XYZ file of C-alpha atoms in Angstrom:
324
model
C 87.394 -169.368 163.461
C 87.767 -171.798 166.300
C 89.426 -174.206 164.779
C 91.533 -172.068 162.996
C 92.894 -170.359 166.180
C 93.374 -172.900 168.222
C 94.931 -174.289 165.571
C 97.996 -171.713 166.424
C 97.745 -170.949 169.832
C 98.541 -175.356 170.033
C 101.694 -175.245 169.423
C 102.614 -172.496 171.352
C 104.778 -173.258 174.790
C 103.757 -171.316 177.541
C 99.946 -171.687 176.458
C 97.489 -174.365 176.506
C 94.404 -175.165 175.639
C 92.359 -176.197 178.962
C 89.101 -176.401 178.087
C 86.891 -176.223 174.495
C 83.007 -174.862 174.257
C 80.419 -176.062 171.516
C 77.264 -176.402 171.024
C 77.502 -179.541 168.781
C 79.062 -183.154 170.626
C 79.828 -184.638 166.929
C 82.829 -181.485 167.114
C 83.721 -181.900 170.514
C 84.528 -185.612 170.122
C 85.742 -185.371 167.389
C 88.677 -182.863 168.330
C 88.578 -185.730 171.997
C 91.169 -187.573 169.638
C 93.926 -184.729 169.116
C 93.552 -182.929 173.033
C 93.254 -185.394 175.271
C 94.209 -183.467 177.895
C 91.117 -180.464 177.605
C 87.789 -180.739 179.008
C 85.069 -179.839 177.507
C 81.985 -178.664 177.485
C 78.103 -177.980 175.788
C 77.866 -175.150 178.440
C 80.780 -172.613 177.780
C 78.942 -171.644 181.952
C 79.667 -174.041 183.037
C 83.368 -173.193 182.109
C 83.901 -171.040 182.775
C 82.941 -172.408 186.294
C 84.535 -175.155 186.910
C 88.255 -174.225 184.930
C 90.699 -171.972 186.036
C 90.737 -170.238 182.500
C 93.229 -166.773 181.379
C 91.784 -166.116 178.381
C 88.677 -167.470 176.654
C 88.431 -167.007 172.516
C 85.283 -166.266 170.953
C 84.906 -167.941 168.265
C 80.964 -168.676 167.750
C 77.997 -166.293 165.556
C 77.698 -163.076 166.027
C 74.768 -163.009 167.644
C 76.313 -165.106 170.623
C 78.865 -162.942 171.159
C 77.918 -160.366 173.438
C 76.668 -163.083 175.746
C 79.517 -165.762 175.381
C 82.246 -162.349 176.324
C 79.344 -161.123 179.297
C 80.205 -164.012 180.971
C 83.794 -164.849 180.220
C 84.110 -161.180 181.856
C 81.910 -162.213 184.366
C 84.490 -164.913 185.244
C 87.398 -162.478 185.387
C 88.445 -164.303 182.018
C 90.334 -161.848 179.292
C 89.092 -161.785 176.039
C 88.910 -162.294 171.962
C 85.744 -161.743 169.880
C 85.724 -162.119 166.636
C 84.329 -159.327 164.267
C 81.614 -158.192 164.573
C 82.127 -157.401 168.178
C 77.856 -157.419 168.685
C 75.059 -157.866 166.762
C 73.102 -154.575 167.637
C 74.762 -151.447 168.976
C 73.478 -151.998 172.461
C 74.763 -155.051 172.480
C 78.319 -153.724 171.676
C 77.574 -150.880 174.356
C 76.879 -153.824 177.653
C 79.804 -155.337 175.820
C 81.633 -151.893 177.034
C 81.608 -151.694 180.054
C 82.100 -155.336 181.029
C 85.706 -154.375 179.558
C 85.495 -150.679 181.408
C 84.186 -152.532 185.430
C 86.313 -155.615 184.871
C 89.399 -154.173 183.568
C 89.349 -157.815 181.600
C 92.515 -157.056 178.394
C 90.475 -157.828 175.148
C 91.685 -158.577 171.419
C 88.697 -158.965 168.445
C 89.235 -160.072 165.590
C 90.006 -157.660 163.437
C 92.624 -158.909 161.270
C 94.109 -156.852 158.000
C 95.615 -154.676 160.658
C 98.296 -157.869 161.199
C 98.668 -158.116 156.274
C 101.727 -157.437 155.934
C 100.639 -154.918 153.025
C 98.259 -152.634 155.655
C 100.856 -152.223 158.703
C 103.397 -151.041 155.832
C 100.785 -149.216 155.232
C 100.337 -147.296 158.176
C 103.504 -146.749 158.880
C 104.386 -145.381 155.201
C 101.777 -142.691 156.084
C 102.567 -142.466 160.042
C 105.623 -140.853 159.240
C 104.382 -138.601 156.263
C 105.000 -140.072 152.898
C 102.531 -138.486 150.961
C 102.169 -135.213 152.758
C 98.820 -133.367 153.527
C 95.999 -136.114 152.645
C 93.662 -134.713 150.057
C 91.667 -138.244 148.982
C 91.205 -141.675 150.933
C 89.305 -144.196 148.073
C 88.623 -147.370 150.592
C 87.273 -150.783 148.735
C 86.611 -154.757 149.726
C 84.892 -157.255 147.658
C 84.526 -160.665 146.701
C 81.878 -162.722 145.063
C 80.452 -164.432 148.616
C 76.952 -164.039 147.056
C 75.797 -163.173 143.582
C 72.277 -165.705 144.553
C 69.537 -165.769 147.610
C 71.421 -167.716 150.418
C 70.095 -169.090 154.183
C 70.922 -169.114 157.186
C 71.341 -166.127 160.372
C 73.878 -164.097 158.377
C 71.088 -163.165 155.663
C 68.831 -162.223 158.341
C 69.067 -159.601 159.651
C 66.983 -159.363 163.264
C 69.505 -162.216 163.986
C 73.215 -160.500 162.567
C 72.880 -157.498 162.726
C 72.896 -156.736 158.706
C 75.229 -157.979 155.334
C 77.130 -156.812 153.947
C 78.911 -153.859 155.913
C 78.566 -155.779 159.146
C 80.359 -158.931 158.292
C 83.056 -158.557 156.014
C 83.603 -154.897 154.538
C 84.074 -154.065 158.907
C 87.563 -155.673 157.836
C 88.103 -152.109 156.108
C 85.969 -149.693 158.449
C 88.173 -150.792 161.402
C 91.414 -150.106 158.632
C 90.178 -146.518 158.186
C 89.753 -145.583 162.213
C 92.949 -147.673 162.530
C 94.303 -145.031 160.338
C 93.107 -141.457 160.916
C 91.015 -142.167 163.338
C 87.479 -141.436 164.924
C 85.142 -140.917 162.889
C 82.818 -137.485 162.699
C 80.378 -137.707 160.736
C 79.106 -140.080 158.661
C 76.923 -140.667 155.090
C 76.284 -144.531 153.926
C 73.763 -146.136 150.761
C 73.076 -149.498 151.579
C 71.532 -151.922 148.107
C 71.090 -155.921 148.488
C 71.326 -156.696 145.057
C 70.353 -160.526 145.708
C 69.087 -161.245 149.185
C 66.110 -160.638 150.664
C 66.427 -159.129 154.270
C 70.664 -157.102 154.165
C 71.915 -154.709 152.299
C 74.347 -157.114 149.738
C 76.198 -153.282 148.429
C 77.400 -150.430 150.002
C 78.292 -147.097 148.813
C 79.268 -144.425 151.273
C 81.981 -141.389 153.336
C 83.645 -140.835 156.076
C 84.737 -137.893 157.609
C 87.303 -138.219 159.995
C 88.390 -135.607 162.817
C 91.610 -135.376 161.671
C 90.050 -133.136 158.061
C 90.862 -136.549 155.957
C 87.333 -138.052 154.083
C 87.441 -141.155 153.023
C 84.633 -142.820 149.914
C 83.841 -146.288 150.936
C 83.106 -148.974 148.804
C 82.287 -152.681 150.290
C 79.782 -155.291 148.232
C 79.939 -159.404 148.527
C 78.418 -159.968 145.549
C 80.752 -159.066 142.874
C 81.808 -161.160 140.177
C 85.030 -160.124 139.442
C 86.586 -161.683 142.536
C 86.926 -164.828 143.610
C 89.127 -164.112 147.117
C 88.061 -161.150 149.522
C 90.121 -158.356 147.909
C 90.818 -155.160 150.327
C 92.532 -151.516 148.364
C 93.143 -148.375 150.060
C 94.157 -145.685 148.269
C 95.724 -142.514 149.852
C 96.612 -139.005 147.565
C 98.441 -136.402 148.963
C 100.092 -133.170 148.122
C 103.387 -135.669 147.873
C 102.773 -138.991 146.365
C 99.807 -141.881 145.895
C 100.371 -144.728 149.061
C 98.673 -147.722 147.146
C 97.551 -151.197 149.489
C 95.980 -153.741 148.593
C 96.265 -156.995 150.286
C 99.537 -157.971 149.068
C 101.183 -154.785 148.315
C 101.919 -151.412 149.146
C 103.090 -149.314 146.674
C 103.680 -144.581 146.632
C 104.571 -142.299 144.421
C 106.047 -139.421 143.550
C 103.947 -137.278 142.912
C 106.547 -134.363 142.113
C 108.786 -136.821 139.988
C 106.092 -139.882 138.499
C 108.910 -141.827 140.119
C 106.880 -145.138 141.676
C 108.127 -148.114 144.644
C 106.543 -151.461 144.795
C 106.173 -153.892 147.788
C 104.760 -157.322 147.125
C 104.319 -159.679 149.472
C 107.559 -161.594 149.632
C 109.336 -158.417 150.254
C 106.724 -157.848 153.614
C 106.471 -161.414 154.622
C 108.457 -162.186 157.827
C 108.261 -165.385 159.011
C 106.703 -167.182 162.070
C 105.948 -170.357 164.747
C 102.952 -171.565 162.699
C 101.209 -170.264 158.960
C 97.906 -171.468 158.604
C 95.614 -168.822 156.714
C 97.505 -166.629 156.458
C 100.316 -164.093 158.847
C 98.027 -162.460 159.674
C 96.515 -165.156 161.850
C 99.198 -165.796 163.934
C 100.021 -162.108 164.751
C 96.803 -162.328 166.301
C 97.555 -164.764 168.207
C 101.140 -163.384 168.644
C 100.020 -160.152 170.298
C 96.972 -162.092 171.887
C 98.959 -164.688 174.336
C 101.483 -161.054 174.270
C 98.074 -159.529 176.448
C 97.632 -161.399 178.824
C 100.890 -162.018 180.378
C 101.567 -158.243 180.329
C 98.085 -156.579 180.732
C 98.292 -154.139 178.285
C 95.416 -153.949 175.434
C 96.198 -154.218 172.056
C 94.882 -151.304 169.499
C 92.711 -154.032 168.853
C 90.867 -154.145 172.373
C 87.314 -153.777 172.492
C 86.911 -149.588 172.685
C 88.482 -149.437 169.205
C 85.583 -152.517 168.150
C 82.846 -150.206 169.790
C 83.990 -147.470 167.483
C 83.681 -149.599 164.206
C 80.311 -150.648 165.191
C 79.343 -146.724 166.006
C 80.187 -146.274 162.445
C 78.247 -148.781 160.913
C 75.467 -147.934 162.847
C 75.814 -144.566 161.470
C 76.207 -146.019 157.812
C 73.078 -147.664 158.504
C 70.629 -145.712 160.172
C 72.355 -143.282 157.303
C 71.268 -144.918 154.572
C 68.079 -145.675 156.121
C 67.010 -142.074 156.215
C 69.565 -140.935 153.378
C 71.318 -138.641 155.189
C 74.172 -138.122 156.292
C 74.905 -138.104 160.698
C 76.870 -137.505 162.584
C 78.914 -139.307 165.015
């Protein structure tokens, strides 16, 4: 992800990639060919001490997000942190406290907020397109784990969990964005192939707004070669269905449907690598740093998502609904 974000930032006229830190000297050597004026470090602490930086993009494994971000914030550097905010709720709390104390600009990499379809869905929902909400179902699937896997993501003590904290957290963030703070959750997690972490989760989130959403996520669903996200919102006046690529709204009184696909929603970008949602993220990040205004997906918001994740894990372990 760091290489992707760097490739998107480099063409922006107001951006200079001053320094890169990585523990791999091989990766740093490869970058030197393309960024001859950039300084390279194997120690992020030394980089923050020696370089005059405005913002740091932190795309390390999730278990190192907090220590790296705390070092950046400690030198008054604004931060972009890939999701999840932390591999533990306690780490997220420490990061939130530091961001508040230093008053830095922050953004967290919940990229689905920038997908044109989910942006359109949010706009329609805010405009009251379906009337009073009666039911919500949200799901996110992929076929990533179809056999036992190796690596830090599948070691609970290091990763903090499995599909929920690594993948399904995106759909939780969208629900928080759509419906506001959560009041309580219930969840059931189960392993299909993994020994230490969960591969599938089903749950229910009650929001303070009165909306209840049923949530399901799996990274072990063989029917989905690529990531698939879907939110279906049923209201008194209609049904709004939003996926990664489409937006559909059905009028329950007339039965008429309106459907928008990705080409209808796509706008041009300065550069598009891996999807326009990543381009939008970087544009919003630089605008936030320049104006000293946090975007919607900041550390405060990400902390609320982390709280939902942590509470869903506790709910599954205790087999009961838990209030946030």
